[in-house]
Coordinates of N, CA and C and ligand atoms in Angstrom, one line a residue:
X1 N 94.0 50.7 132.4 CA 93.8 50.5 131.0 C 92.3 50.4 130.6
X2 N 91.8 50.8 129.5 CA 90.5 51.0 129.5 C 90.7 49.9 127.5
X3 N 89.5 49.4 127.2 CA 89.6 49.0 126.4 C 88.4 49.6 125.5
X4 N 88.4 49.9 124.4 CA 87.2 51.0 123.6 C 87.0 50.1 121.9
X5 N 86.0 50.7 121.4 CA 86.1 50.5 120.0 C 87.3 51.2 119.0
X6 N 87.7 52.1 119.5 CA 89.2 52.7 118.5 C 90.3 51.4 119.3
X7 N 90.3 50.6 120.3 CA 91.2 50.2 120.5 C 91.7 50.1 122.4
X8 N 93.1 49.4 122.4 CA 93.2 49.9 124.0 C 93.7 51.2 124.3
X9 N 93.4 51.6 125.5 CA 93.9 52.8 125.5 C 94.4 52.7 127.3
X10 N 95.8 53.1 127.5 CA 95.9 53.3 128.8 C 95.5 55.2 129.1
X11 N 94.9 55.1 130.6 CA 94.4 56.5 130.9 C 95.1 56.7 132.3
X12 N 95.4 57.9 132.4 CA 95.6 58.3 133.9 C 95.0 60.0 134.3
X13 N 94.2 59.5 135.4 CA 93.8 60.7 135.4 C 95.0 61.8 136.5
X14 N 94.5 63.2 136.2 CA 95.5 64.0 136.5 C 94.4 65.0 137.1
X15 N 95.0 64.9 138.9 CA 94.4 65.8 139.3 C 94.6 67.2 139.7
X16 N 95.3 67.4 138.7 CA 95.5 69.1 138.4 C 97.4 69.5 139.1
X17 N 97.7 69.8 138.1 CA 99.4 70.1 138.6 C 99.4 71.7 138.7
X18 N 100.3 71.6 139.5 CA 101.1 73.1 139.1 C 101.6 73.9 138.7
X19 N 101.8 73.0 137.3 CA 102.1 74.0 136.2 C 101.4 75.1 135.3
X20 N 101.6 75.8 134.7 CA 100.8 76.7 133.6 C 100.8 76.6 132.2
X21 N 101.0 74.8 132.2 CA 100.7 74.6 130.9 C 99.1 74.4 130.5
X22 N 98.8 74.6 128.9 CA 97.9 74.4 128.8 C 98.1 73.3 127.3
X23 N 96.9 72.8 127.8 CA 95.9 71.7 127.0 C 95.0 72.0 125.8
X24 N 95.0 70.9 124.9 CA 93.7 70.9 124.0 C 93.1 69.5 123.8
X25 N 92.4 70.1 124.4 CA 91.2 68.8 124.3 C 90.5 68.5 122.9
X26 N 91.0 67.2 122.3 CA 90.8 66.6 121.7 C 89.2 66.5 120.9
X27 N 88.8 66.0 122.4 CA 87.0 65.7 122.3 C 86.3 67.4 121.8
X28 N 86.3 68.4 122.7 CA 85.9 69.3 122.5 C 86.5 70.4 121.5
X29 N 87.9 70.5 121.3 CA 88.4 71.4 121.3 C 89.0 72.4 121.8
X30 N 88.4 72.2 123.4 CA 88.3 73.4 123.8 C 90.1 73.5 124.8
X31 N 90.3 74.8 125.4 CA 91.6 74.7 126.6 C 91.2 74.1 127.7
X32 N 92.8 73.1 127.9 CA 92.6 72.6 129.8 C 93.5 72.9 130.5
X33 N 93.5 73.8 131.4 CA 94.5 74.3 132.1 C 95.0 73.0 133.2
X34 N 96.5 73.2 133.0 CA 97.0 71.5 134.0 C 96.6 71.9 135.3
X35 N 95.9 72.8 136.0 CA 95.5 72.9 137.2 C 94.1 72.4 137.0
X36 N 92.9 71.8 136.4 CA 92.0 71.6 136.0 C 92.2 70.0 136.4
X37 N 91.8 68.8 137.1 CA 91.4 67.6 136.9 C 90.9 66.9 135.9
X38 N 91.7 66.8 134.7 CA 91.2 66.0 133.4 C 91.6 64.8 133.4
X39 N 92.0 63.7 132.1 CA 92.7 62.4 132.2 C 93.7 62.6 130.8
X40 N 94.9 62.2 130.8 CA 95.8 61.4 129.6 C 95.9 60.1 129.4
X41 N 95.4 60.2 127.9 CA 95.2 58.5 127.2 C 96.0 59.0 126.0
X42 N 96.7 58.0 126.1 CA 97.4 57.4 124.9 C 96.9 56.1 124.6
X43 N 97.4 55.6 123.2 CA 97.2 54.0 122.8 C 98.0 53.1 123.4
X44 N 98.0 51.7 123.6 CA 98.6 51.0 124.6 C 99.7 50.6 123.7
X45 N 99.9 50.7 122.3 CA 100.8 50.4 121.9 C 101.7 51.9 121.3
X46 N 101.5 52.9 121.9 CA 101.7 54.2 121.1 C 102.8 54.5 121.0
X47 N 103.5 55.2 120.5 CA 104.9 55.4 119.9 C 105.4 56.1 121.3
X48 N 104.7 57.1 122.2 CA 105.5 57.1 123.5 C 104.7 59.0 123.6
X49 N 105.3 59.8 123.9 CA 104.9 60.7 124.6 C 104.6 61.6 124.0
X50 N 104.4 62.0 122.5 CA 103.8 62.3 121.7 C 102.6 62.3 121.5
X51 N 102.3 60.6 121.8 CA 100.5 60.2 121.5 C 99.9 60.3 122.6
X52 N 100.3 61.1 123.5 CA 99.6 61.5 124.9 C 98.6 62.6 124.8
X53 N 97.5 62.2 124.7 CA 96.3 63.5 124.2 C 95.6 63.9 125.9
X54 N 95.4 64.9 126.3 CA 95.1 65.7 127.7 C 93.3 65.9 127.4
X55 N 92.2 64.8 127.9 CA 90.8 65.3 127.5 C 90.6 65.8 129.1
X56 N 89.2 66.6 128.6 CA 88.2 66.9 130.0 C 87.4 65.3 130.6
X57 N 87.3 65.2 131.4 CA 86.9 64.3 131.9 C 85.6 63.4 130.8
X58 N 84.8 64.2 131.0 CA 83.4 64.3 130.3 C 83.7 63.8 128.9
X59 N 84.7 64.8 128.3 CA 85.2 64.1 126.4 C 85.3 63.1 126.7
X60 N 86.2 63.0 127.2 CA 87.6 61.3 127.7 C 85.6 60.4 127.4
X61 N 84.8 60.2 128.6 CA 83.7 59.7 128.2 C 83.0 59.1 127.4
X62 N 82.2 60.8 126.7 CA 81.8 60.7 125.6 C 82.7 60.3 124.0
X63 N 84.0 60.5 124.0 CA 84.2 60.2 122.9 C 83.6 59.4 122.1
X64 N 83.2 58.2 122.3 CA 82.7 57.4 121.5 C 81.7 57.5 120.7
X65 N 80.4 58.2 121.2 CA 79.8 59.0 120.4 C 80.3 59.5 119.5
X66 N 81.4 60.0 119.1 CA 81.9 60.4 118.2 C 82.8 59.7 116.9
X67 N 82.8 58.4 117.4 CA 83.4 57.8 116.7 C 82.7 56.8 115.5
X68 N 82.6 57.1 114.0 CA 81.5 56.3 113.2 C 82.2 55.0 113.4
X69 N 80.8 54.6 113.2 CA 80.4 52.6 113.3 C 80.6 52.4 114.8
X70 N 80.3 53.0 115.6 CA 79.5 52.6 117.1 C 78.4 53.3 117.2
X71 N 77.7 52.0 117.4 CA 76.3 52.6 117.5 C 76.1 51.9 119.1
X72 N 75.3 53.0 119.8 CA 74.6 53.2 121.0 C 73.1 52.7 121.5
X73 N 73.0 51.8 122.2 CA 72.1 51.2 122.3 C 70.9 52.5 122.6
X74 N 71.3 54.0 123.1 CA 70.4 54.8 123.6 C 70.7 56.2 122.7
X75 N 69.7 57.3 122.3 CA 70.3 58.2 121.8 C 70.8 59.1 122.7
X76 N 72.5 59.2 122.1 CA 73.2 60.2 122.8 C 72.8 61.5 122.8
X77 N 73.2 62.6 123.7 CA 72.8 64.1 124.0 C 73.6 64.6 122.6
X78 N 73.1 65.7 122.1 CA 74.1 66.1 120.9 C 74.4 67.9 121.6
X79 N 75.5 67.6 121.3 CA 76.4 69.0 121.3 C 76.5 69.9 120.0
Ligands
ZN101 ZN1 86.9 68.7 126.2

């Protein structure tokens, strides 16, 4: 369980299945193929398997950057 400014969030990372589903990442936007090593976070209180969002490792990360009213003690890289 990871604890953030939006809140708690439990995460598990996923080191790539064998399925051929695909993902959208939240953070970027961009596709994650479930063969790819990313993480799923939901909220720790989340309604259940719905609020299961699939990031790239890197988003999962960075999100916070992204998020107004955290401010960073360092300037972040901009995308
Ligand atoms: Zn991403």
């Amino acid at each position: 369980m990871e604890q953030a400014a939006d809140g708690d969030w439990v995460v598990r990372a996923i080191t790539g299945a064998s399925t051929a589903k695909v993902y959208r990442c939240p953070g970027c936007d961009q596709e994650i193929r479930s063969s790819v090593p990313h993480v799923v976070a939901w909220p720790e209180h989340g309604a259940g398997v719905e609020d299961r969002r699939h990031w790239h490792k890197a988003c999962w990360n960075a999100r916070d950057r992204r998020t107004p009213g955290v401010r960073r003690s360092r300037n972040a890289p901009k995308f």
